[in-house]
Tab-separated table of C-alpha atoms and ligand atoms in Angstrom:
chain	number	residue	atom	x	y	z
A	83	MET	CA	7.988	23.685	-9.461
A	84	ASN	CA	11.126	25.782	-8.164
A	85	LYS	CA	11.606	23.416	-4.554
A	86	LYS	CA	14.263	26.004	-3.674
A	87	ALA	CA	12.384	28.606	-4.509
A	88	ASP	CA	11.963	31.863	-2.050
A	89	LYS	CA	7.915	31.992	-2.118
A	90	LEU	CA	5.258	29.572	-4.163
A	91	ILE	CA	1.974	31.069	-6.065
A	92	ILE	CA	-0.338	28.242	-5.599
A	93	ASN	CA	-3.769	28.773	-6.894
A	94	GLY	CA	-2.683	32.785	-6.406
A	95	ASP	CA	-2.032	32.092	-2.455
A	96	THR	CA	1.372	33.330	-1.535
A	97	PHE	CA	3.521	30.099	0.002
A	98	ILE	CA	7.023	31.219	1.991
A	99	PRO	CA	9.554	29.541	3.410
A	100	LEU	CA	9.217	28.144	7.309
A	101	LEU	CA	11.599	25.906	7.960
A	102	THR	CA	14.386	25.000	6.383
A	103	GLU	CA	15.998	21.243	4.882
A	104	GLU	CA	18.489	21.769	7.448
A	105	GLN	CA	16.854	22.815	10.098
A	106	ILE	CA	14.408	19.844	9.979
A	107	GLN	CA	16.809	16.754	9.239
A	108	LYS	CA	18.870	18.401	12.554
A	109	ARG	CA	15.478	18.174	14.318
A	110	VAL	CA	14.531	14.873	13.082
A	111	LYS	CA	17.742	13.934	14.062
A	112	GLU	CA	17.613	14.667	17.903
A	113	LEU	CA	14.407	13.208	17.760
A	114	GLY	CA	15.183	9.536	16.246
A	115	GLU	CA	18.656	10.016	19.276
A	116	GLN	CA	15.815	10.890	22.539
A	117	ILE	CA	13.533	8.162	20.990
A	118	SER	CA	16.334	5.553	20.642
A	119	ASN	CA	17.610	6.431	24.414
A	120	ASP	CA	14.037	6.174	25.859
A	121	TYR	CA	13.551	2.729	23.664
A	122	LYS	CA	16.898	1.190	24.819
A	123	GLY	CA	16.574	-2.731	25.173
A	124	LYS	CA	13.011	-2.241	23.550
A	125	VAL	CA	11.879	-2.963	19.778
A	126	PRO	CA	9.024	-0.539	19.092
A	127	VAL	CA	6.467	-0.268	16.902
A	128	PHE	CA	6.423	3.010	14.769
A	129	ILE	CA	2.683	3.278	13.398
A	130	GLY	CA	2.718	6.225	10.751
A	131	VAL	CA	-1.104	7.971	10.103
A	132	LEU	CA	-1.234	8.445	6.249
A	133	ASN	CA	-0.307	10.591	3.822
A	134	GLY	CA	1.275	13.154	6.325
A	135	ALA	CA	3.821	11.708	7.667
A	136	PHE	CA	5.035	9.165	5.283
A	137	ILE	CA	8.239	11.327	4.648
A	138	PHE	CA	8.975	12.442	8.745
A	139	MET	CA	8.726	8.395	9.451
A	140	SER	CA	11.285	7.395	7.220
A	141	ASP	CA	13.833	10.094	8.031
A	142	LEU	CA	12.760	9.341	11.141
A	143	ILE	CA	13.359	5.971	11.631
A	144	LYS	CA	16.691	6.238	9.522
A	145	ASN	CA	18.039	8.215	13.347
A	146	VAL	CA	16.209	5.332	15.346
A	147	ASP	CA	19.313	3.156	16.491
A	148	LEU	CA	16.878	0.063	17.602
A	149	GLU	CA	15.413	-2.749	16.147
A	150	CYS	CA	11.598	-1.888	15.047
A	151	GLU	CA	8.965	-2.437	13.280
A	152	ILE	CA	6.450	-0.299	11.708
A	153	ASP	CA	3.002	-0.046	10.644
A	154	PHE	CA	0.821	2.479	9.241
A	155	PHE	CA	-2.664	3.545	9.316
A	156	LYS	CA	-4.575	6.071	7.724
A	157	LEU	CA	-7.289	8.936	8.589
A	158	SER	CA	-9.092	11.765	6.691
A	159	SER	CA	-8.541	14.834	7.146
A	160	TYR	CA	-8.713	18.086	5.356
A	161	GLY	CA	-9.772	16.391	2.157
A	162	ASP	CA	-8.705	18.877	-0.217
A	163	SER	CA	-9.478	21.714	1.708
A	164	LYS	CA	-7.146	24.336	4.344
A	165	ILE	CA	-9.446	24.236	6.732
A	166	SER	CA	-10.192	20.889	9.098
A	167	SER	CA	-13.808	19.098	8.374
A	168	GLY	CA	-13.930	18.162	11.455
A	169	LYS	CA	-14.261	14.828	11.229
A	170	VAL	CA	-12.102	12.038	10.980
A	171	LYS	CA	-12.424	8.423	9.260
A	172	LEU	CA	-10.566	5.991	9.039
A	173	LEU	CA	-9.602	4.621	5.720
A	174	LYS	CA	-6.764	1.696	6.451
A	175	GLU	CA	-6.553	0.179	9.048
A	176	LEU	CA	-3.240	-1.306	10.812
A	177	ASN	CA	-1.894	-4.424	10.133
A	178	CYS	CA	0.022	-5.820	12.906
A	179	ASP	CA	-1.282	-6.401	16.264
A	180	VAL	CA	-0.212	-4.326	18.708
A	181	ASN	CA	-1.053	-5.913	22.113
A	182	GLY	CA	1.736	-6.077	24.132
A	183	ARG	CA	3.903	-3.411	22.281
A	184	ASP	CA	5.367	-0.367	22.837
A	185	ILE	CA	4.134	1.931	20.552
A	186	ILE	CA	4.895	5.038	18.844
A	187	ILE	CA	2.368	7.073	17.234
A	188	VAL	CA	4.260	9.287	13.943
A	189	GLU	CA	1.934	12.063	12.980
A	190	ASP	CA	3.291	14.519	10.593
A	191	ILE	CA	1.663	17.730	12.536
A	192	VAL	CA	-0.820	18.007	15.003
A	193	ASP	CA	-3.629	21.304	14.556
A	194	THR	CA	-6.968	20.452	16.759
A	195	GLY	CA	-5.662	17.749	18.205
A	196	LEU	CA	-9.415	15.863	16.613
A	197	SER	CA	-7.202	13.388	15.098
A	198	LEU	CA	-5.269	12.253	18.082
A	199	LYS	CA	-8.311	12.284	19.950
A	200	TYR	CA	-9.338	9.842	17.777
A	201	ILE	CA	-5.746	7.614	17.199
A	202	GLU	CA	-6.245	7.379	21.353
A	203	GLU	CA	-9.736	6.131	21.185
A	204	LEU	CA	-9.476	3.545	18.546
A	205	PHE	CA	-5.334	2.568	20.869
A	206	SER	CA	-8.530	2.436	24.254
A	207	LYS	CA	-9.502	-0.909	22.277
A	208	HIS	CA	-6.561	-2.499	22.359
A	209	THR	CA	-3.944	-3.116	24.997
A	210	PRO	CA	-0.816	-1.831	23.601
A	211	GLU	CA	2.494	-2.304	26.560
A	212	SER	CA	2.976	1.371	25.796
A	213	MET	CA	1.461	4.164	23.553
A	214	LYS	CA	3.818	7.522	22.677
A	215	VAL	CA	3.223	10.062	20.451
A	216	VAL	CA	5.507	11.444	18.421
A	217	SER	CA	4.675	15.028	16.181
A	218	LEU	CA	6.870	17.015	13.811
A	219	LEU	CA	4.432	20.146	13.920
A	220	VAL	CA	2.380	21.060	16.119
A	221	LYS	CA	0.270	24.438	16.330
A	222	PRO	CA	-0.065	25.318	20.291
A	223	GLU	CA	-2.451	27.830	19.706
A	224	SER	CA	-5.586	25.796	17.295
A	225	LEU	CA	-5.302	22.657	19.976
A	226	LYS	CA	-9.224	22.501	21.108
A	227	TYR	CA	-8.552	18.347	22.585
A	228	ASP	CA	-6.930	17.769	25.175
A	229	VAL	CA	-3.673	15.192	23.938
A	230	LYS	CA	-0.647	13.810	24.974
A	231	ILE	CA	1.943	14.759	22.437
A	232	ASP	CA	5.962	13.541	23.880
A	233	TYR	CA	8.014	14.439	21.357
A	234	ILE	CA	6.939	17.499	19.426
A	235	GLY	CA	9.588	18.685	16.497
A	236	PHE	CA	8.591	22.087	15.913
A	237	ARG	CA	5.887	24.509	17.561
A	238	ILE	CA	4.085	26.473	14.853
A	239	PRO	CA	1.954	29.365	14.169
A	240	SER	CA	-1.651	28.418	13.437
A	241	GLN	CA	-1.135	28.647	9.673
A	242	PHE	CA	-1.720	26.832	7.017
A	243	VAL	CA	1.785	24.898	5.715
A	244	ILE	CA	2.916	22.687	2.670
A	245	GLY	CA	5.803	20.406	2.221
A	246	TYR	CA	7.441	17.756	3.742
A	247	GLY	CA	4.486	15.155	3.311
A	248	LEU	CA	2.032	17.426	3.644
A	249	ASP	CA	0.201	18.703	1.352
A	250	TYR	CA	-1.539	21.294	-0.695
A	251	GLN	CA	-5.104	19.468	-2.543
A	252	GLN	CA	-2.971	16.340	-2.376
A	253	LYS	CA	0.326	18.173	-4.048
A	254	TYR	CA	3.686	19.844	-3.171
A	255	ARG	CA	4.200	16.698	-0.351
A	256	ASN	CA	7.887	16.258	-2.212
A	257	LEU	CA	9.402	19.445	-0.884
A	258	SER	CA	12.321	18.898	1.330
A	259	SER	CA	11.533	21.857	3.323
A	260	ILE	CA	8.029	23.167	4.561
A	261	TYR	CA	6.281	26.982	3.231
A	262	VAL	CA	3.275	28.499	4.907
A	263	LEU	CA	0.841	30.115	3.586
A	264	SER	CA	1.994	34.063	3.948
A	265	GLU	CA	-1.848	35.869	4.819
B	493	5GP	P1	-6.084	17.936	13.420
B	493	5GP	O1	-6.808	16.637	13.737
B	493	5GP	O2	-5.223	17.842	14.556
B	493	5GP	O3	-7.203	19.065	13.640
B	493	5GP	O4	-5.336	17.687	12.161
B	493	5GP	C1	-4.407	17.207	12.211
B	493	5GP	C2	-4.407	16.620	10.587
B	493	5GP	O5	-4.915	17.789	9.186
B	493	5GP	C3	-3.512	16.311	9.757
B	493	5GP	O6	-2.556	15.546	9.938
B	493	5GP	C4	-3.074	16.665	8.822
B	493	5GP	O7	-3.317	16.157	7.680
B	493	5GP	C5	-3.929	17.974	8.537
B	493	5GP	N1	-3.481	19.542	8.957
B	493	5GP	C6	-3.561	20.027	9.694
B	493	5GP	N2	-2.859	21.270	9.541
B	493	5GP	C7	-2.421	21.232	8.505
B	493	5GP	C8	-1.212	21.975	7.570
B	493	5GP	O8	-0.793	23.107	7.856
B	493	5GP	N3	-0.507	22.158	6.790
B	493	5GP	C9	-1.744	20.125	5.810
B	493	5GP	N4	-1.242	20.354	4.474
B	493	5GP	N5	-2.308	20.187	6.403
B	493	5GP	C10	-2.720	20.067	7.584
């Protein structure tokens, strides 16, 4: 695997660069600074949605100048496919108590919004002090559910992307940049 390649050919599919490592790092720094300003004097809990958000969350909190805590939960989503299964299941629960806390949900990508809708319903059973959502990527043309995303890294076309935490059949999460399926 050439991590700097101009294109990747995987199972006969061609992926071309969409966002470079530099573009991603610059935007993640800006998001970190914005969150640091908005949460001054607070100790938020960043809650990452596994598996895809782990790299973004790691880079994001390094750019946040606040005392903060982290936790993760895991949802099923695409499985090994390139399209959404239309169903969401909770595969790993949170460990921390979110009641009375300022929580920031960290998503890798919002596509139809189904996962985020599920998350909103999940947290409606708890009583956090506040809840905001940060997503590195959003596909605005794919949104089917009415969801609120407070911080958006990049708006991208409705095409399948990999890298920087996002997988194709569980692989390619370790690419530092983001590639899109060329159609
Ligand atoms: P949604 O529930 O909004 O339709 O989809 C959210 C989840 O689907 C994401 O957290 C991610 O796991 C997966 N997903 C959506 N679009 C893509 C994509 O383009 N590439 C990859 N690898 N996963 C995606």
